[in-house]
């Protein structure tokens, strides 16, 4: 159950009301609490930033894309009850903020592959400029490093496109920790094996950002389609 609002008081009250009706049937096992900038905080509508200061989520598909639905929603070919539903991969990733802040700005930008101020690729000037991964600098090196986070995470084929919705967390440090901050990375896609796994494998193999990030845990959820009037969410799964 994901509950979101611009006001944390609204989130707390809504979560309580939604869970109150099922307390006799279910037990809450865990919860993850994250935050983003409130709507309207940035009048320009710029993509959200993470705690590293980097714009996060630029390459998301737009609802106007011709194959948007095919990328996000299952066609039910493998599991009939998932037709019209989607999947969620949720990863909790700790950011080692203290060591990240020790490196200079140029190194941070090379690690990500984007400029800190605008979010533009290192080969562009604005956030949504297409990246040129073949461009070389005067020394013969690629302007966007091949091991940068951007280069490793980009889809190799259109079918690898995912919808990302990252949330930040900044919790009280555990004993012995200097900080306890990071990212709740939420990825939505029709098929996590076909779309998410190939990207994650490339990041695990070689990603400069791995020096400053530590995966804490992850989970995969099947999100069933909505229901008809008089029905209930998940009805198709129980019907087989």
C-alpha positions as a LaTeX table, in Angstrom:
\begin{tabular}{lrrr}
\hline
Residue & $x$ (\AA) & $y$ (\AA) & $z$ (\AA) \\
\hline
Unk1 & 0.00 & 0.00 & 0.00 \\
Unk2 & 1.56 & 3.28 & $-1.11$ \\
Unk3 & 0.21 & 6.47 & 0.43 \\
Unk4 & 1.37 & 9.85 & $-0.89$ \\
Unk5 & 0.45 & 13.47 & $-0.27$ \\
Unk6 & 2.04 & 16.92 & $-0.16$ \\
Unk7 & 1.45 & 17.07 & 3.61 \\
Unk8 & 2.92 & 14.42 & 5.97 \\
Unk9 & $-0.05$ & 14.85 & 8.30 \\
Unk10 & $-2.35$ & 13.80 & 5.47 \\
Unk11 & $-0.17$ & 10.76 & 4.80 \\
Unk12 & $-0.20$ & 9.68 & 8.45 \\
Unk13 & $-3.96$ & 10.09 & 8.81 \\
Unk14 & $-4.75$ & 8.38 & 5.48 \\
Unk15 & $-2.52$ & 5.41 & 6.26 \\
Unk16 & $-4.19$ & 4.99 & 9.63 \\
Unk17 & $-7.70$ & 5.12 & 8.19 \\
Unk18 & $-6.88$ & 2.74 & 5.35 \\
Unk19 & $-5.31$ & 0.19 & 7.70 \\
Unk20 & $-7.91$ & 0.44 & 10.45 \\
Unk21 & $-10.47$ & $-1.60$ & 8.54 \\
Unk22 & $-8.20$ & $-4.61$ & 8.09 \\
Unk23 & $-6.49$ & $-4.88$ & 11.47 \\
Unk24 & $-8.38$ & $-8.07$ & 12.31 \\
Unk25 & $-7.19$ & $-9.74$ & 9.11 \\
Unk26 & $-3.63$ & $-8.53$ & 8.47 \\
Unk27 & $-0.50$ & $-7.49$ & 10.35 \\
Unk28 & 1.83 & $-4.75$ & 9.16 \\
Unk29 & 5.29 & $-6.24$ & 8.62 \\
Unk30 & 7.27 & $-3.15$ & 7.67 \\
Unk31 & 7.05 & 0.37 & 6.28 \\
Unk32 & 9.33 & 2.64 & 4.30 \\
Unk33 & 8.98 & 6.41 & 4.67 \\
Unk34 & 10.31 & 8.76 & 2.03 \\
Unk35 & 9.87 & 12.30 & 0.86 \\
Unk36 & 10.06 & 14.46 & $-2.24$ \\
Unk37 & 9.81 & 18.19 & $-2.81$ \\
Unk38 & 6.23 & 19.41 & $-2.50$ \\
Unk39 & 4.33 & 20.24 & $-5.67$ \\
Unk40 & 4.82 & 23.92 & $-6.49$ \\
Unk41 & 8.09 & 24.25 & $-4.58$ \\
Unk42 & 9.93 & 24.57 & $-7.89$ \\
Unk43 & 7.81 & 26.73 & $-10.24$ \\
Unk44 & 9.83 & 25.55 & $-13.26$ \\
Unk45 & 8.52 & 22.01 & $-12.85$ \\
Unk46 & 12.07 & 20.66 & $-12.91$ \\
Unk47 & 12.54 & 16.95 & $-12.22$ \\
Unk48 & 13.01 & 16.04 & $-8.56$ \\
Unk49 & 16.49 & 15.88 & $-7.00$ \\
Unk50 & 17.94 & 13.24 & $-4.72$ \\
Unk51 & 20.10 & 13.87 & $-1.64$ \\
Unk52 & 23.25 & 13.82 & $-3.78$ \\
Unk53 & 21.88 & 17.01 & $-5.31$ \\
Unk54 & 21.41 & 15.32 & $-8.67$ \\
Unk55 & 18.23 & 15.51 & $-10.76$ \\
Unk56 & 16.73 & 12.02 & $-10.64$ \\
Unk57 & 14.14 & 10.70 & $-13.10$ \\
Unk58 & 14.81 & 12.62 & $-16.32$ \\
Unk59 & 14.51 & 9.70 & $-18.72$ \\
Unk60 & 11.04 & 8.58 & $-17.62$ \\
Unk61 & 8.61 & 7.70 & $-20.41$ \\
Unk62 & 5.78 & 10.17 & $-20.97$ \\
Unk63 & 2.11 & 9.13 & $-21.07$ \\
Unk64 & 1.99 & 10.52 & $-24.61$ \\
Unk65 & 4.48 & 7.89 & $-25.80$ \\
Unk66 & 2.84 & 5.48 & $-28.23$ \\
Unk67 & 3.94 & 2.38 & $-26.31$ \\
Unk68 & 3.60 & 3.81 & $-22.78$ \\
Unk69 & 0.90 & 1.31 & $-21.78$ \\
Unk70 & 2.87 & $-1.64$ & $-23.16$ \\
Unk71 & 5.91 & $-0.62$ & $-21.12$ \\
Unk72 & 4.04 & $-0.24$ & $-17.86$ \\
Unk73 & 1.06 & $-2.57$ & $-17.89$ \\
Unk74 & 1.01 & $-6.34$ & $-18.27$ \\
Unk75 & $-0.83$ & $-7.84$ & $-21.24$ \\
Unk76 & $-1.67$ & $-10.94$ & $-19.19$ \\
Unk77 & 0.20 & $-13.28$ & $-21.53$ \\
Unk78 & 2.08 & $-14.98$ & $-18.68$ \\
Unk79 & $-0.44$ & $-14.40$ & $-15.89$ \\
Unk80 & $-4.01$ & $-13.72$ & $-16.95$ \\
Unk81 & $-4.90$ & $-12.14$ & $-13.61$ \\
Unk82 & $-2.21$ & $-9.46$ & $-14.16$ \\
Unk83 & $-3.71$ & $-8.13$ & $-17.39$ \\
Unk84 & $-3.86$ & $-4.35$ & $-17.01$ \\
Unk85 & $-1.74$ & $-4.45$ & $-13.84$ \\
Unk86 & 1.89 & $-3.56$ & $-13.32$ \\
Unk87 & 4.86 & $-4.50$ & $-11.13$ \\
Unk88 & 6.85 & $-2.51$ & $-8.59$ \\
Unk89 & 10.49 & $-3.03$ & $-7.68$ \\
Unk90 & 11.32 & $-1.13$ & $-4.50$ \\
Unk91 & 14.96 & $-0.81$ & $-3.41$ \\
Unk92 & 16.31 & 0.91 & $-0.32$ \\
Unk93 & 19.73 & 2.35 & $-1.17$ \\
Unk94 & 21.91 & 4.02 & 1.44 \\
Unk95 & 23.95 & 6.97 & 0.20 \\
Unk96 & 27.31 & 7.55 & 1.84 \\
Unk97 & 26.79 & 11.29 & 1.95 \\
Unk98 & 29.94 & 12.11 & 3.89 \\
Unk99 & 32.38 & 10.59 & 1.39 \\
Unk100 & 30.31 & 11.87 & $-1.56$ \\
Unk101 & 30.67 & 15.41 & $-0.26$ \\
Unk102 & 34.45 & 15.00 & $-0.13$ \\
Unk103 & 34.83 & 14.84 & $-3.91$ \\
Unk104 & 34.74 & 17.90 & $-6.14$ \\
Unk105 & 31.86 & 18.86 & $-8.38$ \\
Unk106 & 33.48 & 17.70 & $-11.64$ \\
Unk107 & 33.99 & 14.20 & $-10.23$ \\
Unk108 & 30.37 & 14.05 & $-9.12$ \\
Unk109 & 29.19 & 15.04 & $-12.58$ \\
Unk110 & 31.45 & 12.48 & $-14.28$ \\
Unk111 & 30.14 & 9.80 & $-11.91$ \\
Unk112 & 26.53 & 10.52 & $-12.86$ \\
Unk113 & 27.08 & 11.64 & $-16.45$ \\
Unk114 & 25.00 & 14.79 & $-15.98$ \\
Unk115 & 25.64 & 18.39 & $-14.94$ \\
Unk116 & 24.74 & 19.21 & $-11.37$ \\
Unk117 & 22.97 & 22.52 & $-11.96$ \\
Unk118 & 20.72 & 21.70 & $-14.93$ \\
Unk119 & 20.69 & 17.91 & $-15.04$ \\
Unk120 & 21.79 & 18.10 & $-18.67$ \\
Unk121 & 23.94 & 15.27 & $-20.02$ \\
Unk122 & 27.62 & 16.23 & $-20.16$ \\
Unk123 & 27.22 & 16.55 & $-23.93$ \\
Unk124 & 24.20 & 18.89 & $-23.71$ \\
Unk125 & 22.93 & 22.13 & $-22.19$ \\
Unk126 & 19.42 & 21.36 & $-20.91$ \\
Unk127 & 17.98 & 18.48 & $-18.89$ \\
Unk128 & 16.17 & 16.72 & $-21.72$ \\
Unk129 & 18.84 & 17.09 & $-24.40$ \\
Unk130 & 19.66 & 13.71 & $-25.95$ \\
Unk131 & 22.96 & 12.33 & $-24.70$ \\
Unk132 & 25.79 & 11.61 & $-27.10$ \\
Unk133 & 27.53 & 8.57 & $-25.68$ \\
Unk134 & 30.03 & 8.47 & $-28.56$ \\
Unk135 & 31.33 & 12.04 & $-28.17$ \\
Unk136 & 35.06 & 12.28 & $-27.37$ \\
Unk137 & 37.03 & 14.95 & $-25.59$ \\
Unk138 & 40.43 & 16.30 & $-26.68$ \\
Unk139 & 42.22 & 13.44 & $-24.88$ \\
Unk140 & 40.28 & 10.76 & $-26.74$ \\
Unk141 & 38.06 & 9.78 & $-23.82$ \\
Unk142 & 34.27 & 9.72 & $-24.00$ \\
Unk143 & 32.73 & 12.92 & $-22.63$ \\
Unk144 & 30.17 & 10.79 & $-20.78$ \\
Unk145 & 32.22 & 8.01 & $-19.15$ \\
Unk146 & 31.14 & 4.52 & $-20.21$ \\
Unk147 & 31.07 & 3.50 & $-16.53$ \\
Unk148 & 29.01 & 6.52 & $-15.41$ \\
Unk149 & 25.64 & 5.84 & $-13.81$ \\
Unk150 & 23.80 & 7.40 & $-16.74$ \\
Unk151 & 25.61 & 5.30 & $-19.34$ \\
Unk152 & 25.09 & 2.06 & $-17.43$ \\
Unk153 & 21.44 & 2.69 & $-16.56$ \\
Unk154 & 20.21 & 3.80 & $-19.98$ \\
Unk155 & 17.99 & 1.30 & $-21.81$ \\
Unk156 & 19.81 & $-0.64$ & $-24.50$ \\
Unk157 & 16.49 & $-1.42$ & $-26.17$ \\
Unk158 & 13.12 & 0.32 & $-25.90$ \\
Unk159 & 11.68 & $-2.67$ & $-24.00$ \\
Unk160 & 14.00 & $-1.91$ & $-21.05$ \\
Unk161 & 12.30 & 1.43 & $-20.36$ \\
Unk162 & 10.94 & 1.73 & $-16.80$ \\
Unk163 & 8.99 & 4.39 & $-14.91$ \\
Unk164 & 11.06 & 5.61 & $-11.94$ \\
Unk165 & 9.67 & 7.44 & $-8.94$ \\
Unk166 & 12.46 & 7.95 & $-6.38$ \\
Unk167 & 11.91 & 9.10 & $-2.80$ \\
Unk168 & 14.54 & 10.36 & $-0.37$ \\
Unk169 & 14.93 & 9.24 & 3.23 \\
Unk170 & 16.92 & 10.87 & 6.02 \\
Unk171 & 16.62 & 8.85 & 9.22 \\
Unk172 & 18.33 & 8.93 & 12.60 \\
Unk173 & 21.78 & 7.28 & 12.25 \\
Unk174 & 22.25 & 3.85 & 13.79 \\
Unk175 & 24.93 & 3.36 & 16.41 \\
Unk176 & 28.32 & 4.00 & 14.86 \\
Unk177 & 26.91 & 5.67 & 11.75 \\
Unk178 & 27.58 & 9.27 & 10.80 \\
Unk179 & 24.45 & 9.52 & 8.65 \\
Unk180 & 21.54 & 7.33 & 7.61 \\
Unk181 & 20.31 & 8.84 & 4.36 \\
Unk182 & 19.49 & 7.50 & 0.96 \\
Unk183 & 16.98 & 6.68 & $-1.70$ \\
Unk184 & 13.83 & 4.61 & $-1.91$ \\
Unk185 & 14.00 & 3.68 & $-5.57$ \\
Unk186 & 10.62 & 2.70 & $-7.00$ \\
Unk187 & 10.51 & 1.22 & $-10.49$ \\
Unk188 & 7.29 & 0.40 & $-12.33$ \\
Unk189 & 7.20 & $-1.85$ & $-15.40$ \\
Unk190 & 5.10 & $-4.50$ & $-17.13$ \\
Unk191 & 7.73 & $-7.22$ & $-16.64$ \\
Unk192 & 10.55 & $-6.80$ & $-14.06$ \\
Unk193 & 12.58 & $-9.69$ & $-15.47$ \\
Unk194 & 12.58 & $-8.31$ & $-19.01$ \\
Unk195 & 12.82 & $-4.61$ & $-18.16$ \\
Unk196 & 14.40 & $-4.03$ & $-14.74$ \\
Unk197 & 16.82 & $-6.94$ & $-14.32$ \\
Unk198 & 19.04 & $-6.19$ & $-17.37$ \\
Unk199 & 19.54 & $-2.60$ & $-16.17$ \\
Unk200 & 20.33 & $-3.71$ & $-12.63$ \\
Unk201 & 22.83 & $-6.27$ & $-13.89$ \\
Unk202 & 24.74 & $-3.58$ & $-15.79$ \\
Unk203 & 24.78 & $-1.33$ & $-12.72$ \\
Unk204 & 26.03 & $-4.17$ & $-10.53$ \\
Unk205 & 28.81 & $-5.03$ & $-13.00$ \\
Unk206 & 30.24 & $-1.54$ & $-13.46$ \\
Unk207 & 28.79 & 1.70 & $-12.15$ \\
Unk208 & 30.96 & 4.50 & $-10.75$ \\
Unk209 & 28.14 & 5.44 & $-8.38$ \\
Unk210 & 28.49 & 2.10 & $-6.57$ \\
Unk211 & 31.37 & 3.65 & $-4.63$ \\
Unk212 & 28.88 & 5.89 & $-2.78$ \\
Unk213 & 25.75 & 3.71 & $-2.63$ \\
Unk214 & 24.95 & 0.61 & $-0.58$ \\
Unk215 & 21.83 & $-1.46$ & $-1.39$ \\
Unk216 & 20.11 & $-2.30$ & 1.89 \\
Unk217 & 17.20 & $-4.39$ & 0.62 \\
Unk218 & 14.70 & $-4.79$ & $-2.17$ \\
Unk219 & 11.30 & $-6.28$ & $-2.88$ \\
Unk220 & 9.17 & $-6.99$ & $-5.94$ \\
Unk221 & 5.41 & $-6.48$ & $-5.89$ \\
Unk222 & 2.68 & $-7.48$ & $-8.31$ \\
Unk223 & 0.13 & $-4.68$ & $-8.56$ \\
Unk224 & $-3.15$ & $-6.06$ & $-9.90$ \\
Unk225 & $-5.40$ & $-4.01$ & $-12.18$ \\
Unk226 & $-8.26$ & $-1.88$ & $-10.93$ \\
Unk227 & $-11.68$ & $-3.41$ & $-10.41$ \\
Unk228 & $-15.13$ & $-2.97$ & $-11.85$ \\
Unk229 & $-17.83$ & $-1.24$ & $-9.86$ \\
Unk230 & $-18.93$ & $-3.60$ & $-7.10$ \\
Unk231 & $-15.70$ & $-5.61$ & $-7.27$ \\
Unk232 & $-12.45$ & $-5.30$ & $-5.37$ \\
Unk233 & $-8.75$ & $-4.91$ & $-6.22$ \\
Unk234 & $-7.10$ & $-8.31$ & $-6.49$ \\
Unk235 & $-10.30$ & $-10.10$ & $-7.43$ \\
Unk236 & $-8.77$ & $-11.34$ & $-10.69$ \\
Unk237 & $-5.88$ & $-12.97$ & $-8.80$ \\
Unk238 & $-8.21$ & $-14.91$ & $-6.49$ \\
Unk239 & $-10.24$ & $-16.05$ & $-9.46$ \\
Unk240 & $-7.09$ & $-17.55$ & $-10.98$ \\
\hline
\end{tabular}
